[in-house]
Amino acid sequence: KETLAITSHSDWVMAIAWSDDGKQLVSASRDKTAKVFDAEKGELVVTYSGHGQPVRGVAFHPEGKEVFSSGNDKKIHRWKVADGKKSADISFGGEVYKLLRSGDFVFTASADKTVRQFEAKTHKAVRSYAGNADWALATAFHGETKRVASGGFDGQVHIWNAEDGKPVVNFVAAPGYKPAK
């Protein structure tokens, strides 16, 4: 049963993430904004308009007072929930299609064919995972097994050991798929 419908964006919502306490949601949109909402009331808390291109990924900072957002502008923006003001930029070599925070780490999947891991609080790069033949579009992290996975435009899934960065396995998830750009 639908309990709430939020209609604040003017274009597609491309990603959404919960705050750790479950009280807020942040959304990313093709309308070039990211928005934080009160998850119970559906009320808009703040809009971030610092991206000049569509926003594709969002994640809350571990402390919940800031948000990471990414997109076609080849940057990750870190901004404050209280006022929507940018506190930092992290530049990338390509459009960032997926942004994921797990614990103290942020993972990205991007057009430069890599998955990157960095510390959420300091932005210090931890590791870059290469192996995608084309755009890396998705990423996931499993904390218990310390595995990082990516899925890409080439139809393949790659899995790495997050502790040493070495490949564990890769496989074709879409047999016969031939990407057309």
PDB file of C-alpha atoms in Angstrom:
ATOM      1  CA  LYS A   1       0.000   0.000   0.000  1.00  0.00           C
ATOM      2  CA  GLU A   2       1.355   3.398  -0.966  1.00  0.00           C
ATOM      3  CA  THR A   3       1.676   5.561   2.096  1.00  0.00           C
ATOM      4  CA  LEU A   4       3.182   8.657   0.526  1.00  0.00           C
ATOM      5  CA  ALA A   5       3.753  10.133  -2.929  1.00  0.00           C
ATOM      6  CA  ILE A   6       6.375  12.833  -3.352  1.00  0.00           C
ATOM      7  CA  THR A   7       6.102  14.968  -6.477  1.00  0.00           C
ATOM      8  CA  SER A   8       8.811  17.572  -5.962  1.00  0.00           C
ATOM      9  CA  HIS A   9      11.146  16.759  -8.896  1.00  0.00           C
ATOM     10  CA  SER A  10      10.406  17.991 -12.420  1.00  0.00           C
ATOM     11  CA  ASP A  11      12.063  15.015 -14.179  1.00  0.00           C
ATOM     12  CA  TRP A  12      13.012  11.365 -13.561  1.00  0.00           C
ATOM     13  CA  VAL A  13      14.233  10.296 -10.151  1.00  0.00           C
ATOM     14  CA  MET A  14      17.410   8.337 -10.905  1.00  0.00           C
ATOM     15  CA  ALA A  15      18.490   7.254  -7.403  1.00  0.00           C
ATOM     16  CA  ILE A  16      17.308   7.346  -3.819  1.00  0.00           C
ATOM     17  CA  ALA A  17      18.935   6.565  -0.454  1.00  0.00           C
ATOM     18  CA  TRP A  18      17.892   6.388   3.190  1.00  0.00           C
ATOM     19  CA  SER A  19      19.617   8.138   6.074  1.00  0.00           C
ATOM     20  CA  ASP A  20      21.053   5.666   8.593  1.00  0.00           C
ATOM     21  CA  ASP A  21      18.312   6.487  11.107  1.00  0.00           C
ATOM     22  CA  GLY A  22      15.568   5.969   8.493  1.00  0.00           C
ATOM     23  CA  LYS A  23      14.101   9.420   9.085  1.00  0.00           C
ATOM     24  CA  GLN A  24      15.139  11.015   5.792  1.00  0.00           C
ATOM     25  CA  LEU A  25      15.391  10.122   2.112  1.00  0.00           C
ATOM     26  CA  VAL A  26      17.582  11.803  -0.468  1.00  0.00           C
ATOM     27  CA  SER A  27      16.746  11.641  -4.166  1.00  0.00           C
ATOM     28  CA  ALA A  28      18.748  12.312  -7.328  1.00  0.00           C
ATOM     29  CA  SER A  29      17.047  13.552 -10.474  1.00  0.00           C
ATOM     30  CA  ARG A  30      17.569  14.229 -14.120  1.00  0.00           C
ATOM     31  CA  ASP A  31      16.283  17.736 -13.311  1.00  0.00           C
ATOM     32  CA  LYS A  32      19.840  18.480 -12.021  1.00  0.00           C
ATOM     33  CA  THR A  33      18.858  18.533  -8.343  1.00  0.00           C
ATOM     34  CA  ALA A  34      19.136  16.352  -5.271  1.00  0.00           C
ATOM     35  CA  LYS A  35      16.490  16.690  -2.570  1.00  0.00           C
ATOM     36  CA  VAL A  36      16.212  15.576   1.039  1.00  0.00           C
ATOM     37  CA  PHE A  37      12.760  14.674   2.365  1.00  0.00           C
ATOM     38  CA  ASP A  38      11.312  13.852   5.756  1.00  0.00           C
ATOM     39  CA  ALA A  39      10.525  10.161   5.176  1.00  0.00           C
ATOM     40  CA  GLU A  40       7.436  10.089   7.392  1.00  0.00           C
ATOM     41  CA  LYS A  41       5.736  13.319   6.351  1.00  0.00           C
ATOM     42  CA  GLY A  42       7.025  13.557   2.779  1.00  0.00           C
ATOM     43  CA  GLU A  43       7.996  17.163   3.365  1.00  0.00           C
ATOM     44  CA  LEU A  44      10.886  18.676   1.466  1.00  0.00           C
ATOM     45  CA  VAL A  45      13.784  19.491   3.815  1.00  0.00           C
ATOM     46  CA  VAL A  46      16.285  20.956   1.345  1.00  0.00           C
ATOM     47  CA  THR A  47      17.086  21.113  -2.380  1.00  0.00           C
ATOM     48  CA  TYR A  48      20.658  21.032  -3.651  1.00  0.00           C
ATOM     49  CA  SER A  49      21.075  22.696  -7.046  1.00  0.00           C
ATOM     50  CA  GLY A  50      24.875  22.658  -7.403  1.00  0.00           C
ATOM     51  CA  HIS A  51      25.022  20.176 -10.287  1.00  0.00           C
ATOM     52  CA  GLY A  52      24.912  21.573 -13.803  1.00  0.00           C
ATOM     53  CA  GLN A  53      24.011  18.160 -15.216  1.00  0.00           C
ATOM     54  CA  PRO A  54      21.607  15.326 -14.277  1.00  0.00           C
ATOM     55  CA  VAL A  55      22.217  13.842 -10.822  1.00  0.00           C
ATOM     56  CA  ARG A  56      22.555  10.041 -10.869  1.00  0.00           C
ATOM     57  CA  GLY A  57      23.672   9.024  -7.392  1.00  0.00           C
ATOM     58  CA  VAL A  58      23.085  10.028  -3.769  1.00  0.00           C
ATOM     59  CA  ALA A  59      24.156   8.803  -0.338  1.00  0.00           C
ATOM     60  CA  PHE A  60      24.061  10.185   3.171  1.00  0.00           C
ATOM     61  CA  HIS A  61      27.319  10.903   5.000  1.00  0.00           C
ATOM     62  CA  PRO A  62      27.772   8.492   7.962  1.00  0.00           C
ATOM     63  CA  GLU A  63      26.847  11.226  10.462  1.00  0.00           C
ATOM     64  CA  GLY A  64      23.655  12.104   8.556  1.00  0.00           C
ATOM     65  CA  LYS A  65      24.263  15.867   8.436  1.00  0.00           C
ATOM     66  CA  GLU A  66      25.649  15.870   4.898  1.00  0.00           C
ATOM     67  CA  VAL A  67      24.899  14.193   1.576  1.00  0.00           C
ATOM     68  CA  PHE A  68      27.072  13.023  -1.299  1.00  0.00           C
ATOM     69  CA  SER A  69      25.609  13.457  -4.788  1.00  0.00           C
ATOM     70  CA  SER A  70      27.072  12.605  -8.184  1.00  0.00           C
ATOM     71  CA  GLY A  71      26.195  12.727 -11.822  1.00  0.00           C
ATOM     72  CA  ASN A  72      27.049  13.752 -15.319  1.00  0.00           C
ATOM     73  CA  ASP A  73      29.258  16.667 -14.213  1.00  0.00           C
ATOM     74  CA  LYS A  74      32.118  14.241 -13.346  1.00  0.00           C
ATOM     75  CA  LYS A  75      32.160  15.237  -9.676  1.00  0.00           C
ATOM     76  CA  ILE A  76      30.899  14.104  -6.328  1.00  0.00           C
ATOM     77  CA  HIS A  77      29.442  17.009  -4.385  1.00  0.00           C
ATOM     78  CA  ARG A  78      29.286  16.895  -0.590  1.00  0.00           C
ATOM     79  CA  TRP A  79      26.692  19.269   0.850  1.00  0.00           C
ATOM     80  CA  LYS A  80      24.914  20.106   4.082  1.00  0.00           C
ATOM     81  CA  VAL A  81      21.379  18.928   4.821  1.00  0.00           C
ATOM     82  CA  ALA A  82      20.766  21.987   7.030  1.00  0.00           C
ATOM     83  CA  ASP A  83      21.148  24.571   4.268  1.00  0.00           C
ATOM     84  CA  GLY A  84      22.009  22.833   0.966  1.00  0.00           C
ATOM     85  CA  LYS A  85      25.428  24.525   0.813  1.00  0.00           C
ATOM     86  CA  LYS A  86      28.311  22.651  -0.785  1.00  0.00           C
ATOM     87  CA  SER A  87      31.143  21.692   1.557  1.00  0.00           C
ATOM     88  CA  ALA A  88      33.406  19.792  -0.889  1.00  0.00           C
ATOM     89  CA  ASP A  89      33.923  18.555  -4.449  1.00  0.00           C
ATOM     90  CA  ILE A  90      35.675  15.361  -5.504  1.00  0.00           C
ATOM     91  CA  SER A  91      36.595  15.298  -9.208  1.00  0.00           C
ATOM     92  CA  PHE A  92      36.443  12.168 -11.365  1.00  0.00           C
ATOM     93  CA  GLY A  93      37.597  11.155 -14.835  1.00  0.00           C
ATOM     94  CA  GLY A  94      34.076  10.424 -16.037  1.00  0.00           C
ATOM     95  CA  GLU A  95      30.404  10.717 -15.275  1.00  0.00           C
ATOM     96  CA  VAL A  96      29.550   9.035 -11.966  1.00  0.00           C
ATOM     97  CA  TYR A  97      26.581   6.712 -12.538  1.00  0.00           C
ATOM     98  CA  LYS A  98      26.271   5.079  -9.132  1.00  0.00           C
ATOM     99  CA  LEU A  99      27.117   6.256  -5.643  1.00  0.00           C
ATOM    100  CA  LEU A 100      26.916   3.945  -2.644  1.00  0.00           C
ATOM    101  CA  ARG A 101      27.903   4.424   0.977  1.00  0.00           C
ATOM    102  CA  SER A 102      28.585   1.432   3.147  1.00  0.00           C
ATOM    103  CA  GLY A 103      29.795   2.158   6.653  1.00  0.00           C
ATOM    104  CA  ASP A 104      32.691   4.596   6.467  1.00  0.00           C
ATOM    105  CA  PHE A 105      33.271   4.119   2.737  1.00  0.00           C
ATOM    106  CA  VAL A 106      31.784   5.532  -0.443  1.00  0.00           C
ATOM    107  CA  PHE A 107      31.891   3.528  -3.671  1.00  0.00           C
ATOM    108  CA  THR A 108      31.347   4.894  -7.167  1.00  0.00           C
ATOM    109  CA  ALA A 109      30.728   3.364 -10.589  1.00  0.00           C
ATOM    110  CA  SER A 110      31.567   5.633 -13.489  1.00  0.00           C
ATOM    111  CA  ALA A 111      31.973   6.195 -17.207  1.00  0.00           C
ATOM    112  CA  ASP A 112      35.749   5.850 -16.869  1.00  0.00           C
ATOM    113  CA  LYS A 113      35.127   2.065 -16.463  1.00  0.00           C
ATOM    114  CA  THR A 114      36.169   1.968 -12.801  1.00  0.00           C
ATOM    115  CA  VAL A 115      34.697   1.443  -9.384  1.00  0.00           C
ATOM    116  CA  ARG A 116      36.386   3.616  -6.773  1.00  0.00           C
ATOM    117  CA  GLN A 117      36.385   3.413  -3.007  1.00  0.00           C
ATOM    118  CA  PHE A 118      37.177   6.319  -0.713  1.00  0.00           C
ATOM    119  CA  GLU A 119      36.774   7.246   2.932  1.00  0.00           C
ATOM    120  CA  ALA A 120      33.514   9.105   3.505  1.00  0.00           C
ATOM    121  CA  LYS A 121      34.872  11.474   6.149  1.00  0.00           C
ATOM    122  CA  THR A 122      38.241  12.415   4.616  1.00  0.00           C
ATOM    123  CA  HIS A 123      37.673  11.714   0.879  1.00  0.00           C
ATOM    124  CA  LYS A 124      40.974   9.810   0.916  1.00  0.00           C
ATOM    125  CA  ALA A 125      41.153   7.360  -1.988  1.00  0.00           C
ATOM    126  CA  VAL A 126      41.312   3.763  -0.772  1.00  0.00           C
ATOM    127  CA  ARG A 127      41.305   1.778  -3.996  1.00  0.00           C
ATOM    128  CA  SER A 128      40.280   1.765  -7.639  1.00  0.00           C
ATOM    129  CA  TYR A 129      38.825  -1.414  -9.138  1.00  0.00           C
ATOM    130  CA  ALA A 130      39.399  -1.819 -12.881  1.00  0.00           C
ATOM    131  CA  GLY A 131      38.194  -4.508 -15.261  1.00  0.00           C
ATOM    132  CA  ASN A 132      35.026  -3.215 -16.860  1.00  0.00           C
ATOM    133  CA  ALA A 133      35.317  -3.092 -20.649  1.00  0.00           C
ATOM    134  CA  ASP A 134      32.830  -0.231 -20.791  1.00  0.00           C
ATOM    135  CA  TRP A 135      30.962   2.114 -18.446  1.00  0.00           C
ATOM    136  CA  ALA A 136      30.608   0.852 -14.880  1.00  0.00           C
ATOM    137  CA  LEU A 137      26.926   1.491 -14.153  1.00  0.00           C
ATOM    138  CA  ALA A 138      26.338  -0.231 -10.813  1.00  0.00           C
ATOM    139  CA  THR A 139      28.250  -1.203  -7.697  1.00  0.00           C
ATOM    140  CA  ALA A 140      27.543  -3.102  -4.486  1.00  0.00           C
ATOM    141  CA  PHE A 141      29.562  -3.860  -1.369  1.00  0.00           C
ATOM    142  CA  HIS A 142      29.143  -6.817   0.983  1.00  0.00           C
ATOM    143  CA  GLY A 143      30.650  -5.914   4.343  1.00  0.00           C
ATOM    144  CA  GLU A 144      30.842  -9.409   5.813  1.00  0.00           C
ATOM    145  CA  THR A 145      32.738 -10.965   2.888  1.00  0.00           C
ATOM    146  CA  LYS A 146      34.581  -7.730   1.987  1.00  0.00           C
ATOM    147  CA  ARG A 147      33.601  -8.015  -1.659  1.00  0.00           C
ATOM    148  CA  VAL A 148      32.990  -5.209  -4.160  1.00  0.00           C
ATOM    149  CA  ALA A 149      30.908  -5.914  -7.259  1.00  0.00           C
ATOM    150  CA  SER A 150      30.228  -3.926 -10.388  1.00  0.00           C
ATOM    151  CA  GLY A 151      27.929  -4.279 -13.343  1.00  0.00           C
ATOM    152  CA  GLY A 152      28.535  -2.469 -16.556  1.00  0.00           C
ATOM    153  CA  PHE A 153      27.370  -1.501 -19.992  1.00  0.00           C
ATOM    154  CA  ASP A 154      29.333  -4.467 -21.364  1.00  0.00           C
ATOM    155  CA  GLY A 155      26.883  -6.892 -19.682  1.00  0.00           C
ATOM    156  CA  GLN A 156      29.483  -8.269 -17.270  1.00  0.00           C
ATOM    157  CA  VAL A 157      29.666  -8.487 -13.495  1.00  0.00           C
ATOM    158  CA  HIS A 158      33.048  -8.169 -11.781  1.00  0.00           C
ATOM    159  CA  ILE A 159      33.769  -9.037  -8.149  1.00  0.00           C
ATOM    160  CA  TRP A 160      36.901  -7.987  -6.240  1.00  0.00           C
ATOM    161  CA  ASN A 161      38.318  -8.576  -2.778  1.00  0.00           C
ATOM    162  CA  ALA A 162      38.075  -5.172  -1.068  1.00  0.00           C
ATOM    163  CA  GLU A 163      40.979  -5.918   1.265  1.00  0.00           C
ATOM    164  CA  ASP A 164      43.601  -6.343  -1.470  1.00  0.00           C
ATOM    165  CA  GLY A 165      41.820  -5.171  -4.647  1.00  0.00           C
ATOM    166  CA  LYS A 166      42.376  -8.474  -6.441  1.00  0.00           C
ATOM    167  CA  PRO A 167      39.704  -9.864  -8.779  1.00  0.00           C
ATOM    168  CA  VAL A 168      37.675 -12.763  -7.382  1.00  0.00           C
ATOM    169  CA  VAL A 169      35.498 -13.568 -10.400  1.00  0.00           C
ATOM    170  CA  ASN A 170      33.859 -11.975 -13.397  1.00  0.00           C
ATOM    171  CA  PHE A 171      31.080 -13.355 -15.541  1.00  0.00           C
ATOM    172  CA  VAL A 172      28.733 -12.433 -18.332  1.00  0.00           C
ATOM    173  CA  ALA A 173      25.393 -11.551 -16.789  1.00  0.00           C
ATOM    174  CA  ALA A 174      23.755 -10.776 -20.136  1.00  0.00           C
ATOM    175  CA  PRO A 175      24.809 -13.514 -22.614  1.00  0.00           C
ATOM    176  CA  GLY A 176      24.563 -12.352 -26.206  1.00  0.00           C
ATOM    177  CA  TYR A 177      24.153  -8.716 -25.209  1.00  0.00           C
ATOM    178  CA  LYS A 178      25.863  -6.353 -27.611  1.00  0.00           C
ATOM    179  CA  PRO A 179      25.930  -2.777 -26.329  1.00  0.00           C
ATOM    180  CA  ALA A 180      24.895  -0.123 -28.833  1.00  0.00           C
ATOM    181  CA  LYS A 181      25.830   3.455 -28.042  1.00  0.00           C
TER     182      LYS A 181
END
